[in-house]
Structures are given as structure tokens and as C-alpha cells.
C-alpha positions as CSV (number, residue, x, y, z in Angstrom):
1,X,2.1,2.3,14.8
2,X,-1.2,3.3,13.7
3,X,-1.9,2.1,10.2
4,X,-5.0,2.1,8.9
5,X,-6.5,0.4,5.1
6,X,-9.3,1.9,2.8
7,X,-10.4,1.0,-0.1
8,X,-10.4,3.9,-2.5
9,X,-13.9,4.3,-3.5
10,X,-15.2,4.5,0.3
11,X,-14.9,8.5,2.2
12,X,-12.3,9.3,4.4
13,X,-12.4,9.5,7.2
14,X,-11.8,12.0,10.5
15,X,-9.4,8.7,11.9
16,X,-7.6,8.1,9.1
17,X,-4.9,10.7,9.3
18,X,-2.6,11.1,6.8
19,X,-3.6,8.8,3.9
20,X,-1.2,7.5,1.1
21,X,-2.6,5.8,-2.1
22,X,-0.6,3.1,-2.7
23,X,-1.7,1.7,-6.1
24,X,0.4,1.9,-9.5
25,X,-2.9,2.9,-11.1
26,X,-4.9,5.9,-10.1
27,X,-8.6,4.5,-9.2
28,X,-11.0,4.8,-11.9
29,X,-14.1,7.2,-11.2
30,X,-12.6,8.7,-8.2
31,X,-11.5,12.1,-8.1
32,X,-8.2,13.8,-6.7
33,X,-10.1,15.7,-4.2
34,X,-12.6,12.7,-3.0
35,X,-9.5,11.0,-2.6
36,X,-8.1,13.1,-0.5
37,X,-4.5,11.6,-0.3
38,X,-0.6,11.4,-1.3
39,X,0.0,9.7,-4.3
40,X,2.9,7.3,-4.0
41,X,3.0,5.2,-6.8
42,X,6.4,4.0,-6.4
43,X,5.6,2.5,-3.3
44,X,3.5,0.1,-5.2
45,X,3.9,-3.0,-6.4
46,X,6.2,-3.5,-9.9
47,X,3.8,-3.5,-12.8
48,X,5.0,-6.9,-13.5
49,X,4.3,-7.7,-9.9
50,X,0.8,-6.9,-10.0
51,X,0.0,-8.0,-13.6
52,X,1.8,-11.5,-12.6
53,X,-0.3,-11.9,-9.2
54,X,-3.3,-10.7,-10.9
55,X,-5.2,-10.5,-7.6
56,X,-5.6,-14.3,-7.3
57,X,-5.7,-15.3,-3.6
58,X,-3.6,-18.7,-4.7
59,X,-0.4,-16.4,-5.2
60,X,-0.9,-14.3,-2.0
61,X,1.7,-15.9,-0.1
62,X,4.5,-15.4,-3.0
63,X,3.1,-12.0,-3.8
64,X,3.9,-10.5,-0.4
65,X,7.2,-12.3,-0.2
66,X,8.6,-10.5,-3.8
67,X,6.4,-7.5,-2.8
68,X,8.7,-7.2,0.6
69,X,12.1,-8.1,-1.5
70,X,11.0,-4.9,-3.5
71,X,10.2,-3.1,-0.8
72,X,13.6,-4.2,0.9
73,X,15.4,-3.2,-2.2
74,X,14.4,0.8,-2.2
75,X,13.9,1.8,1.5
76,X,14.0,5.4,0.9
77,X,10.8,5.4,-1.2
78,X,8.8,4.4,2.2
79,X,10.2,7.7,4.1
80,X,7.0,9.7,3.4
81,X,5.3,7.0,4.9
82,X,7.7,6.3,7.6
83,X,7.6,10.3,8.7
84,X,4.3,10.6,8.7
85,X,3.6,7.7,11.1
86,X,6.1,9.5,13.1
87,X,3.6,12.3,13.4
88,X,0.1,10.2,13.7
89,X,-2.3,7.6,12.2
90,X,-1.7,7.1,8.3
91,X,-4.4,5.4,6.4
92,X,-3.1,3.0,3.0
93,X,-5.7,3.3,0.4
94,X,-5.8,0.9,-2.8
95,X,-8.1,0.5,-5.3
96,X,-9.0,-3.6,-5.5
97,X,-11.8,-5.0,-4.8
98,X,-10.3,-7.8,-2.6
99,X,-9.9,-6.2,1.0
100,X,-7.2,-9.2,2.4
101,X,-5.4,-9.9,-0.9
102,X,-4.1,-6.8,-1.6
103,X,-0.8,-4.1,-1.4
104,X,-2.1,-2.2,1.2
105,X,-2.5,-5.3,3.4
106,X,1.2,-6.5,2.6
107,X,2.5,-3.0,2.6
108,X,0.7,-2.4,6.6
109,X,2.4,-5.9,7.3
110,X,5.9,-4.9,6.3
111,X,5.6,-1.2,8.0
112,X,4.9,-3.3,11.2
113,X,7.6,-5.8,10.4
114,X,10.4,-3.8,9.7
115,X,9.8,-0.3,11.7
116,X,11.8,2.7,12.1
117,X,14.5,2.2,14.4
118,X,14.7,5.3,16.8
119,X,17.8,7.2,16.6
């Protein structure tokens, strides 16, 4: 599987294939079209996921493990990104300043972790 991360406020680019914002929160000061990408918000994080992690590095470890039990709990919401990675390279794009402590990162993981079986 070809994932790919990107923070939000740098350009897309021609490798990134489909790309899929994966915040809760749509970036501030960037615009639909710069973004350039599927919005799927459920795919994020809870809100009180993220406000309890709070981007500190010190809860990284717990963060991805109740991200992935949330992930785990609602597989169909990853489909879009499932299909498209079916089809090519799909780029995550988030919004944080922290480029290893973030959703992308533990979304990318679990994608790789736990792909699509072939039928």
C-alpha cells in the first residue's frame, strides 16, 4: 500500500494521489481548493480523543491504541480510504504541527496493520 502524509498547509503534490483530510477540524487559513482533498472527518479522531491527547508526545503510545479501538469499532467509515488505495497512492493530510505525533501517522499505521483482505 502506498500511503502517503502531508501536512495541510504544504501543496500537493503530483505523487500524492488521492488525498483524504483526516482532521475533525478543517485547517485554519487553508482553502477548499488549496486543499485539494476528501474531507473525512469521521475518520478522525473522537473530539474527546483529541482534546484528551492534546498533541502531547507523552500520550502517543495510549493515543494510537484508543485511536485504533475506534477505528476498530466503525470499519465502514475507512471504505473511501480502503477503495481508493485499491486504485493508487492516497496521501493523509492533517493539520498539526507535530509531523510524528499525529492521526495521520496512527491512521497510515493501522491502514498497514489491518489491510483489506482480497476477496
Amino acid at each position: 500500500m502506498d500511503i502517503h502524509i502531508r501536512r495541510a498547509y504544504e501543496p500537493a503534490s503530483d505523487q500524492d494521489g488521492s488525498r483524504f483530510l483526516v482532521d475533525r477540524l478543517w485547517p485554519r487559513g487553508v482553502s477548499h481548493e488549496k486543499m485539494a482533498a476528501h474531507w473525512l472527518k469521521e475518520v478522525a479522531p473522537s473530539t474527546e480523543l483529541r482534546q484528551w491527547f492534546d498533541h502531547r508526545a507523552e500520550r502517543w503510545d495510549e493515543f494510537r491504541q484508543r485511536y485504533w479501538q475506534e477505528l476498530a469499532a466503525q470499519p465502514k467509515l475507512l471504505a473511501p480510504l480502503r477503495d481508493a488505495l485499491e486504485r493508487g497512492p492516497v496521501t493523509l493530510v492533517y493539520g498539526a504541527h507535530d509531523s510524528e505525533h499525529n492521526q495521520a501517522v496512527a491512521l497510515r499505521e493501522y491502514l498497514l496493520a489491518h489491510a483489506r483482505r482480497p476477496h
